[in-house]
Amino acid sequence: MDIIAAAVAAFEADGFRGLGVDRVLAPSGTSTRTLYKHFGSKEGLVLAVLEERHRRFAEALEAAAPEGAGEGAGEGSGAEPVAVLFDTLRRWLGEHGARGCMLLRARAEYAGASDEIVALVRRQKQEFRALVATRVAAALGREDARLATQIWLLFEGATAAASVAEPEVVEAAKAAAAALLGAARGAAA
């Protein structure tokens, strides 16, 4: 098990700040010297984990991207660009568990303690919000910033709610997003 994978598993299970470096490194068999050599600090490792998590979710979205909703087309080709967001989230939760957003949990734990981690999470969330806006524009054939924000909120809310409710909340959020899209299409007609 490599150090990033071990750290992801440890941080998912036990949080970030309260977890000692030795417990983070134990599953990978990595020494603290190696951690400091490659990441500089535990915070450096947290930053690398958050970058990896963000990249992997972006790859999952890209693999499922319908035509016209980003580069390439995966298994979701021809599907509604916004619906694919929620379908990808449902699969992600099935594979990784419904524990809420790792990025937001890191931000909450490091607020006031690490401006760098807070800034990274803010940037990642802004990137995702822009991606949602791109999907909304592809679905509507025009930009709609307010609708994009509403759908982004549904996605973020479904991610959080799935950690305390059944994962079917993702389907409810997907249906709400479809209703919002339908209303926006009707209003434009």
PDB file of C-alpha atoms in Angstrom, residues 7-189:
ATOM      1  CA  ALA A   7      -3.230   8.160   4.328  1.00  0.00           C
ATOM      2  CA  VAL A   8      -6.572   8.373   2.496  1.00  0.00           C
ATOM      3  CA  ALA A   9      -7.825   5.309   4.365  1.00  0.00           C
ATOM      4  CA  ALA A  10      -6.570   6.594   7.714  1.00  0.00           C
ATOM      5  CA  PHE A  11      -7.954  10.114   7.258  1.00  0.00           C
ATOM      6  CA  GLU A  12     -11.294   8.734   6.050  1.00  0.00           C
ATOM      7  CA  ALA A  13     -11.618   6.524   9.109  1.00  0.00           C
ATOM      8  CA  ASP A  14     -10.194   8.755  11.835  1.00  0.00           C
ATOM      9  CA  GLY A  15     -10.087  12.352  10.637  1.00  0.00           C
ATOM     10  CA  PHE A  16      -7.074  14.544  10.053  1.00  0.00           C
ATOM     11  CA  ARG A  17      -5.680  16.606  12.908  1.00  0.00           C
ATOM     12  CA  GLY A  18      -6.239  14.172  15.768  1.00  0.00           C
ATOM     13  CA  LEU A  19      -4.493  11.344  13.951  1.00  0.00           C
ATOM     14  CA  GLY A  20      -0.812  10.812  14.706  1.00  0.00           C
ATOM     15  CA  VAL A  21       1.703  10.443  11.899  1.00  0.00           C
ATOM     16  CA  ASP A  22       2.668   6.948  13.040  1.00  0.00           C
ATOM     17  CA  ARG A  23      -0.935   5.721  12.665  1.00  0.00           C
ATOM     18  CA  VAL A  24      -1.188   7.326   9.217  1.00  0.00           C
ATOM     19  CA  LEU A  25       2.030   5.671   8.048  1.00  0.00           C
ATOM     20  CA  ALA A  26       1.674   2.236   9.671  1.00  0.00           C
ATOM     21  CA  PRO A  27      -0.412   0.535   6.924  1.00  0.00           C
ATOM     22  CA  SER A  28       2.082   1.560   4.234  1.00  0.00           C
ATOM     23  CA  GLY A  29       5.157   0.632   6.276  1.00  0.00           C
ATOM     24  CA  THR A  30       6.574   4.078   5.505  1.00  0.00           C
ATOM     25  CA  SER A  31       8.901   5.779   7.954  1.00  0.00           C
ATOM     26  CA  THR A  32       8.401   9.300   9.254  1.00  0.00           C
ATOM     27  CA  ARG A  33      11.691  10.183   7.584  1.00  0.00           C
ATOM     28  CA  THR A  34      10.193   9.215   4.213  1.00  0.00           C
ATOM     29  CA  LEU A  35       7.081  11.268   4.967  1.00  0.00           C
ATOM     30  CA  TYR A  36       9.153  14.363   5.692  1.00  0.00           C
ATOM     31  CA  LYS A  37      11.415  13.734   2.692  1.00  0.00           C
ATOM     32  CA  HIS A  38       8.498  13.557   0.227  1.00  0.00           C
ATOM     33  CA  PHE A  39       5.857  15.780   1.823  1.00  0.00           C
ATOM     34  CA  GLY A  40       7.714  18.019   4.259  1.00  0.00           C
ATOM     35  CA  SER A  41       5.159  17.556   7.027  1.00  0.00           C
ATOM     36  CA  LYS A  42       1.876  15.927   7.920  1.00  0.00           C
ATOM     37  CA  GLU A  43       0.160  19.005   6.447  1.00  0.00           C
ATOM     38  CA  GLY A  44       2.053  18.395   3.220  1.00  0.00           C
ATOM     39  CA  LEU A  45       0.705  14.852   3.195  1.00  0.00           C
ATOM     40  CA  VAL A  46      -2.827  16.140   3.819  1.00  0.00           C
ATOM     41  CA  LEU A  47      -2.439  18.523   0.861  1.00  0.00           C
ATOM     42  CA  ALA A  48      -1.247  15.655  -1.346  1.00  0.00           C
ATOM     43  CA  VAL A  49      -4.161  13.464  -0.212  1.00  0.00           C
ATOM     44  CA  LEU A  50      -6.685  16.217  -0.980  1.00  0.00           C
ATOM     45  CA  GLU A  51      -5.145  16.806  -4.413  1.00  0.00           C
ATOM     46  CA  GLU A  52      -5.283  13.075  -5.135  1.00  0.00           C
ATOM     47  CA  ARG A  53      -8.881  12.779  -3.961  1.00  0.00           C
ATOM     48  CA  HIS A  54      -9.957  15.769  -6.069  1.00  0.00           C
ATOM     49  CA  ARG A  55      -8.112  14.398  -9.125  1.00  0.00           C
ATOM     50  CA  ARG A  56      -9.660  10.946  -8.763  1.00  0.00           C
ATOM     51  CA  PHE A  57     -13.192  12.320  -8.513  1.00  0.00           C
ATOM     52  CA  ALA A  58     -12.573  14.567 -11.543  1.00  0.00           C
ATOM     53  CA  GLU A  59     -11.378  11.486 -13.447  1.00  0.00           C
ATOM     54  CA  ALA A  60     -14.524   9.599 -12.462  1.00  0.00           C
ATOM     55  CA  LEU A  61     -16.637  12.477 -13.770  1.00  0.00           C
ATOM     56  CA  GLU A  62     -14.632  12.664 -16.978  1.00  0.00           C
ATOM     57  CA  ALA A  63     -14.980   8.920 -17.560  1.00  0.00           C
ATOM     58  CA  ALA A  64     -18.754   9.286 -17.287  1.00  0.00           C
ATOM     59  CA  ALA A  65     -19.011  12.582 -19.199  1.00  0.00           C
ATOM     60  CA  PRO A  66     -21.742  12.710 -21.823  1.00  0.00           C
ATOM     61  CA  GLU A  67     -20.867  14.185 -25.197  1.00  0.00           C
ATOM     62  CA  GLY A  68     -20.812  17.958 -25.078  1.00  0.00           C
ATOM     63  CA  ALA A  69     -20.182  18.057 -21.324  1.00  0.00           C
ATOM     64  CA  GLY A  70     -16.425  17.888 -21.333  1.00  0.00           C
ATOM     65  CA  GLU A  71     -13.610  16.220 -23.169  1.00  0.00           C
ATOM     66  CA  GLY A  72     -14.209  12.627 -24.145  1.00  0.00           C
ATOM     67  CA  ALA A  73     -17.230  10.517 -23.494  1.00  0.00           C
ATOM     68  CA  GLY A  74     -17.458   7.587 -21.165  1.00  0.00           C
ATOM     69  CA  GLU A  75     -20.125   5.127 -20.197  1.00  0.00           C
ATOM     70  CA  GLY A  76     -22.605   7.966 -19.671  1.00  0.00           C
ATOM     71  CA  SER A  77     -22.307   9.101 -23.291  1.00  0.00           C
ATOM     72  CA  GLY A  78     -25.559  10.619 -24.519  1.00  0.00           C
ATOM     73  CA  ALA A  79     -26.861  11.059 -20.962  1.00  0.00           C
ATOM     74  CA  GLU A  80     -28.062  14.288 -19.424  1.00  0.00           C
ATOM     75  CA  PRO A  81     -24.890  16.225 -18.432  1.00  0.00           C
ATOM     76  CA  VAL A  82     -26.241  17.176 -15.004  1.00  0.00           C
ATOM     77  CA  ALA A  83     -27.687  13.732 -14.242  1.00  0.00           C
ATOM     78  CA  VAL A  84     -24.241  12.244 -14.853  1.00  0.00           C
ATOM     79  CA  LEU A  85     -22.923  14.279 -11.903  1.00  0.00           C
ATOM     80  CA  PHE A  86     -25.329  12.549  -9.542  1.00  0.00           C
ATOM     81  CA  ASP A  87     -24.849   9.134 -11.157  1.00  0.00           C
ATOM     82  CA  THR A  88     -21.103   9.498 -10.656  1.00  0.00           C
ATOM     83  CA  LEU A  89     -21.635  10.559  -7.039  1.00  0.00           C
ATOM     84  CA  ARG A  90     -23.826   7.504  -6.402  1.00  0.00           C
ATOM     85  CA  ARG A  91     -21.135   5.177  -7.821  1.00  0.00           C
ATOM     86  CA  TRP A  92     -18.392   7.021  -5.898  1.00  0.00           C
ATOM     87  CA  LEU A  93     -20.273   6.630  -2.617  1.00  0.00           C
ATOM     88  CA  GLY A  94     -20.799   2.941  -3.369  1.00  0.00           C
ATOM     89  CA  GLU A  95     -17.061   2.465  -3.912  1.00  0.00           C
ATOM     90  CA  HIS A  96     -15.669   4.791  -1.226  1.00  0.00           C
ATOM     91  CA  GLY A  97     -18.410   4.970   1.372  1.00  0.00           C
ATOM     92  CA  ALA A  98     -20.752   7.758   2.390  1.00  0.00           C
ATOM     93  CA  ARG A  99     -18.773   9.758   4.923  1.00  0.00           C
ATOM     94  CA  GLY A 100     -19.426  13.247   3.615  1.00  0.00           C
ATOM     95  CA  CYS A 101     -16.960  15.238   1.575  1.00  0.00           C
ATOM     96  CA  MET A 102     -13.359  14.575   2.573  1.00  0.00           C
ATOM     97  CA  LEU A 103     -12.370  18.022   1.321  1.00  0.00           C
ATOM     98  CA  LEU A 104     -14.899  19.812   3.508  1.00  0.00           C
ATOM     99  CA  ARG A 105     -14.004  17.666   6.508  1.00  0.00           C
ATOM    100  CA  ALA A 106     -10.343  18.634   6.067  1.00  0.00           C
ATOM    101  CA  ARG A 107     -11.314  22.276   5.728  1.00  0.00           C
ATOM    102  CA  ALA A 108     -13.350  22.121   8.932  1.00  0.00           C
ATOM    103  CA  GLU A 109     -10.517  20.492  10.871  1.00  0.00           C
ATOM    104  CA  TYR A 110      -7.859  22.877   9.578  1.00  0.00           C
ATOM    105  CA  ALA A 111      -9.849  26.143   9.661  1.00  0.00           C
ATOM    106  CA  GLY A 112      -7.709  28.562  11.628  1.00  0.00           C
ATOM    107  CA  ALA A 113      -4.792  26.117  11.660  1.00  0.00           C
ATOM    108  CA  SER A 114      -3.713  25.941   7.999  1.00  0.00           C
ATOM    109  CA  ASP A 115      -4.456  28.668   5.494  1.00  0.00           C
ATOM    110  CA  GLU A 116      -2.899  26.483   2.798  1.00  0.00           C
ATOM    111  CA  ILE A 117      -5.328  23.597   3.315  1.00  0.00           C
ATOM    112  CA  VAL A 118      -8.306  25.974   3.550  1.00  0.00           C
ATOM    113  CA  ALA A 119      -7.204  27.714   0.325  1.00  0.00           C
ATOM    114  CA  LEU A 120      -6.726  24.389  -1.473  1.00  0.00           C
ATOM    115  CA  VAL A 121     -10.215  23.203  -0.569  1.00  0.00           C
ATOM    116  CA  ARG A 122     -11.691  26.564  -1.608  1.00  0.00           C
ATOM    117  CA  ARG A 123      -9.942  26.308  -4.996  1.00  0.00           C
ATOM    118  CA  GLN A 124     -11.078  22.720  -5.493  1.00  0.00           C
ATOM    119  CA  LYS A 125     -14.682  23.591  -4.648  1.00  0.00           C
ATOM    120  CA  GLN A 126     -14.559  26.578  -7.018  1.00  0.00           C
ATOM    121  CA  GLU A 127     -13.266  24.292  -9.775  1.00  0.00           C
ATOM    122  CA  PHE A 128     -16.087  21.849  -9.138  1.00  0.00           C
ATOM    123  CA  ARG A 129     -18.665  24.636  -9.069  1.00  0.00           C
ATOM    124  CA  ALA A 130     -17.360  25.825 -12.467  1.00  0.00           C
ATOM    125  CA  LEU A 131     -17.654  22.261 -13.772  1.00  0.00           C
ATOM    126  CA  VAL A 132     -21.292  22.145 -12.616  1.00  0.00           C
ATOM    127  CA  ALA A 133     -21.906  25.451 -14.418  1.00  0.00           C
ATOM    128  CA  THR A 134     -20.423  23.945 -17.589  1.00  0.00           C
ATOM    129  CA  ARG A 135     -22.744  20.942 -17.269  1.00  0.00           C
ATOM    130  CA  VAL A 136     -25.759  23.201 -16.707  1.00  0.00           C
ATOM    131  CA  ALA A 137     -24.853  25.270 -19.783  1.00  0.00           C
ATOM    132  CA  ALA A 138     -24.513  22.080 -21.842  1.00  0.00           C
ATOM    133  CA  ALA A 139     -27.926  20.880 -20.647  1.00  0.00           C
ATOM    134  CA  LEU A 140     -29.671  24.216 -21.278  1.00  0.00           C
ATOM    135  CA  GLY A 141     -27.765  25.431 -24.306  1.00  0.00           C
ATOM    136  CA  ARG A 142     -27.027  28.646 -22.374  1.00  0.00           C
ATOM    137  CA  GLU A 143     -25.419  29.739 -19.139  1.00  0.00           C
ATOM    138  CA  ASP A 144     -27.496  30.097 -16.000  1.00  0.00           C
ATOM    139  CA  ALA A 145     -25.350  30.984 -12.985  1.00  0.00           C
ATOM    140  CA  ARG A 146     -28.204  30.846 -10.482  1.00  0.00           C
ATOM    141  CA  LEU A 147     -29.328  27.400 -11.623  1.00  0.00           C
ATOM    142  CA  ALA A 148     -25.727  26.178 -11.598  1.00  0.00           C
ATOM    143  CA  THR A 149     -25.407  27.305  -7.978  1.00  0.00           C
ATOM    144  CA  GLN A 150     -28.659  25.559  -7.052  1.00  0.00           C
ATOM    145  CA  ILE A 151     -27.536  22.297  -8.638  1.00  0.00           C
ATOM    146  CA  TRP A 152     -24.098  22.591  -7.033  1.00  0.00           C
ATOM    147  CA  LEU A 153     -25.834  23.007  -3.662  1.00  0.00           C
ATOM    148  CA  LEU A 154     -27.977  19.922  -4.344  1.00  0.00           C
ATOM    149  CA  PHE A 155     -24.836  17.929  -5.132  1.00  0.00           C
ATOM    150  CA  GLU A 156     -22.936  19.113  -2.060  1.00  0.00           C
ATOM    151  CA  GLY A 157     -26.003  18.569   0.110  1.00  0.00           C
ATOM    152  CA  ALA A 158     -26.531  15.051  -1.223  1.00  0.00           C
ATOM    153  CA  THR A 159     -22.888  14.246  -0.505  1.00  0.00           C
ATOM    154  CA  ALA A 160     -23.271  15.383   3.097  1.00  0.00           C
ATOM    155  CA  ALA A 161     -26.736  13.895   3.611  1.00  0.00           C
ATOM    156  CA  ALA A 162     -25.680  10.471   2.334  1.00  0.00           C
ATOM    157  CA  SER A 163     -23.393  10.210   5.378  1.00  0.00           C
ATOM    158  CA  VAL A 164     -26.343  10.365   7.793  1.00  0.00           C
ATOM    159  CA  ALA A 165     -29.187   9.053   5.625  1.00  0.00           C
ATOM    160  CA  GLU A 166     -29.553   6.401   2.990  1.00  0.00           C
ATOM    161  CA  PRO A 167     -27.528   6.884  -0.199  1.00  0.00           C
ATOM    162  CA  GLU A 168     -30.862   7.179  -2.040  1.00  0.00           C
ATOM    163  CA  VAL A 169     -30.752  10.881  -1.132  1.00  0.00           C
ATOM    164  CA  VAL A 170     -28.514  11.199  -4.187  1.00  0.00           C
ATOM    165  CA  GLU A 171     -31.429  10.067  -6.366  1.00  0.00           C
ATOM    166  CA  ALA A 172     -33.688  12.645  -4.694  1.00  0.00           C
ATOM    167  CA  ALA A 173     -31.121  15.368  -5.391  1.00  0.00           C
ATOM    168  CA  LYS A 174     -30.836  14.166  -8.996  1.00  0.00           C
ATOM    169  CA  ALA A 175     -34.628  14.383  -9.380  1.00  0.00           C
ATOM    170  CA  ALA A 176     -34.645  17.887  -7.868  1.00  0.00           C
ATOM    171  CA  ALA A 177     -31.897  18.949 -10.295  1.00  0.00           C
ATOM    172  CA  ALA A 178     -33.917  17.534 -13.206  1.00  0.00           C
ATOM    173  CA  ALA A 179     -36.984  19.479 -12.035  1.00  0.00           C
ATOM    174  CA  LEU A 180     -34.957  22.680 -11.833  1.00  0.00           C
ATOM    175  CA  LEU A 181     -33.556  22.079 -15.317  1.00  0.00           C
ATOM    176  CA  GLY A 182     -37.050  21.387 -16.646  1.00  0.00           C
ATOM    177  CA  ALA A 183     -38.367  24.607 -15.139  1.00  0.00           C
ATOM    178  CA  ALA A 184     -35.457  26.569 -16.613  1.00  0.00           C
ATOM    179  CA  ARG A 185     -36.105  25.057 -20.052  1.00  0.00           C
ATOM    180  CA  GLY A 186     -39.808  25.887 -19.777  1.00  0.00           C
ATOM    181  CA  ALA A 187     -39.092  29.457 -18.709  1.00  0.00           C
ATOM    182  CA  ALA A 188     -36.823  29.947 -21.720  1.00  0.00           C
ATOM    183  CA  ALA A 189     -39.477  28.708 -24.176  1.00  0.00           C
TER     184      ALA A 189
END
